[in-house]
Coordinates of C-alpha atoms in Angstrom, one line a residue:
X1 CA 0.0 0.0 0.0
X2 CA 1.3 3.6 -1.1
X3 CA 1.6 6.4 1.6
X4 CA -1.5 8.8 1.8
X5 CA 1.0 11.4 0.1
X6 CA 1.1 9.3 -3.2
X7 CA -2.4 8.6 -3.3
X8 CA -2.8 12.5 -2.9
X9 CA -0.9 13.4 -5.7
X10 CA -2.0 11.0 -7.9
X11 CA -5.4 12.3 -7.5
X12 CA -4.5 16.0 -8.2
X13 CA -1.9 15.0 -11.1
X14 CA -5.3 12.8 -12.2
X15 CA -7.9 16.2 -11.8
X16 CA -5.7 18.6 -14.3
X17 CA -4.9 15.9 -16.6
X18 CA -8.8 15.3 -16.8
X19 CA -10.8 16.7 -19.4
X20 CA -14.0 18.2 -18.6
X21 CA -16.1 18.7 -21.8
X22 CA -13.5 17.4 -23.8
X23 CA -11.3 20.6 -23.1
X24 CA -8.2 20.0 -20.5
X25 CA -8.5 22.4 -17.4
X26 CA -5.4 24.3 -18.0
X27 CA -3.0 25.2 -21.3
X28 CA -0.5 22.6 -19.9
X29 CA -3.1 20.2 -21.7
X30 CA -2.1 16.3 -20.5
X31 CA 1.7 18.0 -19.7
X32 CA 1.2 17.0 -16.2
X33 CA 3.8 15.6 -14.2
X34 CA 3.5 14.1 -10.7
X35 CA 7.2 15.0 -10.3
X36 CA 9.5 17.8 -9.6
X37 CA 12.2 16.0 -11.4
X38 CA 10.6 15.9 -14.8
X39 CA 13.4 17.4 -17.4
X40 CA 10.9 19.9 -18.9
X41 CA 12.3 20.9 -22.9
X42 CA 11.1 23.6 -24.7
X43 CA 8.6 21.3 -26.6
X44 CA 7.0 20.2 -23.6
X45 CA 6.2 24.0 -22.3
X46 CA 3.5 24.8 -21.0
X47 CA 4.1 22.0 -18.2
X48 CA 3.0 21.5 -14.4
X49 CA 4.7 19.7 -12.1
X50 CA 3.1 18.9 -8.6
X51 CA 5.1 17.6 -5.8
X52 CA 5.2 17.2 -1.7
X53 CA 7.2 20.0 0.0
X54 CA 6.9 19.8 3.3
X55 CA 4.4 18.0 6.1
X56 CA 3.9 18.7 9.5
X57 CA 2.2 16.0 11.9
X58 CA -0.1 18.2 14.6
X59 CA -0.3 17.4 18.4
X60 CA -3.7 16.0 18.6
X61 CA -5.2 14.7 21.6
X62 CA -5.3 11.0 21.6
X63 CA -8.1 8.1 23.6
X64 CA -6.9 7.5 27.2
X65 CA -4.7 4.5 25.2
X66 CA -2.6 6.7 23.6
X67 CA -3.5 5.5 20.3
X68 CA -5.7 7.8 17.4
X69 CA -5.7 9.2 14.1
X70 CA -2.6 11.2 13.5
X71 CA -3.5 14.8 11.8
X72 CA -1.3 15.7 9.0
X73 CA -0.5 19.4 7.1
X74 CA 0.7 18.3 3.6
X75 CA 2.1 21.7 1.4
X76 CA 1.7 20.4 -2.2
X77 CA 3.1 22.9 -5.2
X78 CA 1.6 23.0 -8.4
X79 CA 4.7 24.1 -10.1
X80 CA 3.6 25.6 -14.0
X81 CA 6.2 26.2 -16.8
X82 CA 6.2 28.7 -19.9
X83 CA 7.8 29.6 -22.5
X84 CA 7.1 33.0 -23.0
X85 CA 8.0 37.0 -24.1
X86 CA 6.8 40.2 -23.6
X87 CA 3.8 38.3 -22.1
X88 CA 4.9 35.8 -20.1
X89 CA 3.8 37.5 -16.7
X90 CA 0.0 37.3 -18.4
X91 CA 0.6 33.5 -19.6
X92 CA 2.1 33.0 -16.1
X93 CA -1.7 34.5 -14.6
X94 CA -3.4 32.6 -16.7
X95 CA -2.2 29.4 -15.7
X96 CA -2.4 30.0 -11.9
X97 CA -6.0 31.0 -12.5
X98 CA -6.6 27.9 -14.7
X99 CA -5.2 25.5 -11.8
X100 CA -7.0 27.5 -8.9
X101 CA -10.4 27.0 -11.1
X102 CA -9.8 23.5 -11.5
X103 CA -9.7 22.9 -7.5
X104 CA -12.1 25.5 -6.5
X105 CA -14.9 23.6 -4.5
X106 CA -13.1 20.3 -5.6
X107 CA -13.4 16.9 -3.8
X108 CA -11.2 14.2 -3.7
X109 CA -13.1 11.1 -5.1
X110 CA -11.4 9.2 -2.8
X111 CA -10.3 11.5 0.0
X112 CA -13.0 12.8 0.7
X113 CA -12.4 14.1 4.3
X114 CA -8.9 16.2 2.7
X115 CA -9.0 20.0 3.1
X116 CA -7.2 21.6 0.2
X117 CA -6.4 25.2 0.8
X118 CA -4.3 27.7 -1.6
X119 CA -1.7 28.9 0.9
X120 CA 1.0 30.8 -1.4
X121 CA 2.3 31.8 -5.0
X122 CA 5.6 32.4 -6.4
X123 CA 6.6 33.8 -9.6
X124 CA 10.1 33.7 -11.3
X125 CA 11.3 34.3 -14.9
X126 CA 14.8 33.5 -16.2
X127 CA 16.1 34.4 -19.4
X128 CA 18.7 32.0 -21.6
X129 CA 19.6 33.6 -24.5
X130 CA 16.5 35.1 -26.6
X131 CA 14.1 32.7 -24.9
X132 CA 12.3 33.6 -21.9
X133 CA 10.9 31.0 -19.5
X134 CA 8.6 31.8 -16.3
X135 CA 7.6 29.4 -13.9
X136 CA 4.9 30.0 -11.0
X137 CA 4.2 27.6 -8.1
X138 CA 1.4 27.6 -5.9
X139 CA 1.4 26.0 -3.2
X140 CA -1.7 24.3 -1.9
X141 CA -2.3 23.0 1.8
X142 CA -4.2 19.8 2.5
X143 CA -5.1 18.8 6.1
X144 CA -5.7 15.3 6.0
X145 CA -5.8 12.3 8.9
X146 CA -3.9 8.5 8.8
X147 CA -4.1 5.9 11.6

């Protein structure tokens, strides 16, 4: 059995790569990637990548036997990729909005009891040469609970 993390990110690699009425949720189209170790070439832009970055286990008070459910705060990024010009800030919007529509009220089908909250974004550009690549993460938080 896989860790609650894996099954986690499976599920919200699984949403954007998901059409919904035959059109994908976000310009990255099936370029979805549920690793931040994915070599990302220009031909591949736009791209996501969605990965753990941290987790924090919170004190929670436990049955006189010491034993419960252990509550977990799991930051997850959504990290987008584009290859862009004059407009890549705007492309760089677009996409954040794209991914924060595609979670907005959004249930796990199997998690259902997982809070997913947007907690930051980051934006970054870097230029090689004549090509200009931007890259935004945002990073969502999701409470969840494991035995």
């Amino acid at each position: 059995m896989s860790h609650p993390r894996t099954a986690i990110r499976d599920a919200l690699v699984d949403r954007l790569k998901t059409k919904v009425d035959d059109v994908f949720p976000t310009d990255a189209g099936d370029k979805i990637y549920g690793s931040r170790s994915k070599p990302l070439f220009d031909q591949l832009l736009p791209a996501i990548l969605v990965y753990a970055r941290n987790e924090n286990i919170v004190e929670e008070r436990f049955k006189s036997d010491g034993f419960g459910a252990t509550k977990r705060e799991l930051d997850i990024a959504f990290e987008a990729v584009v290859l862009g010009g004059e407009e890549v800030d705007t492309a760089l919007d677009k996409i954040a909005e794209q991914i924060e529509n595609a979670f907005d009220g959004w249930e796990m089908p199997t998690r259902k009891a997982d809070v997913l909250k947007l907690k930051s974004t980051e934006i970054d550009i870097s230029i090689d040469g004549s090509k200009t690549y931007g890259a935004i993460r945002l990073t969502y938080n999701i409470t969840y609970y494991t035995e």
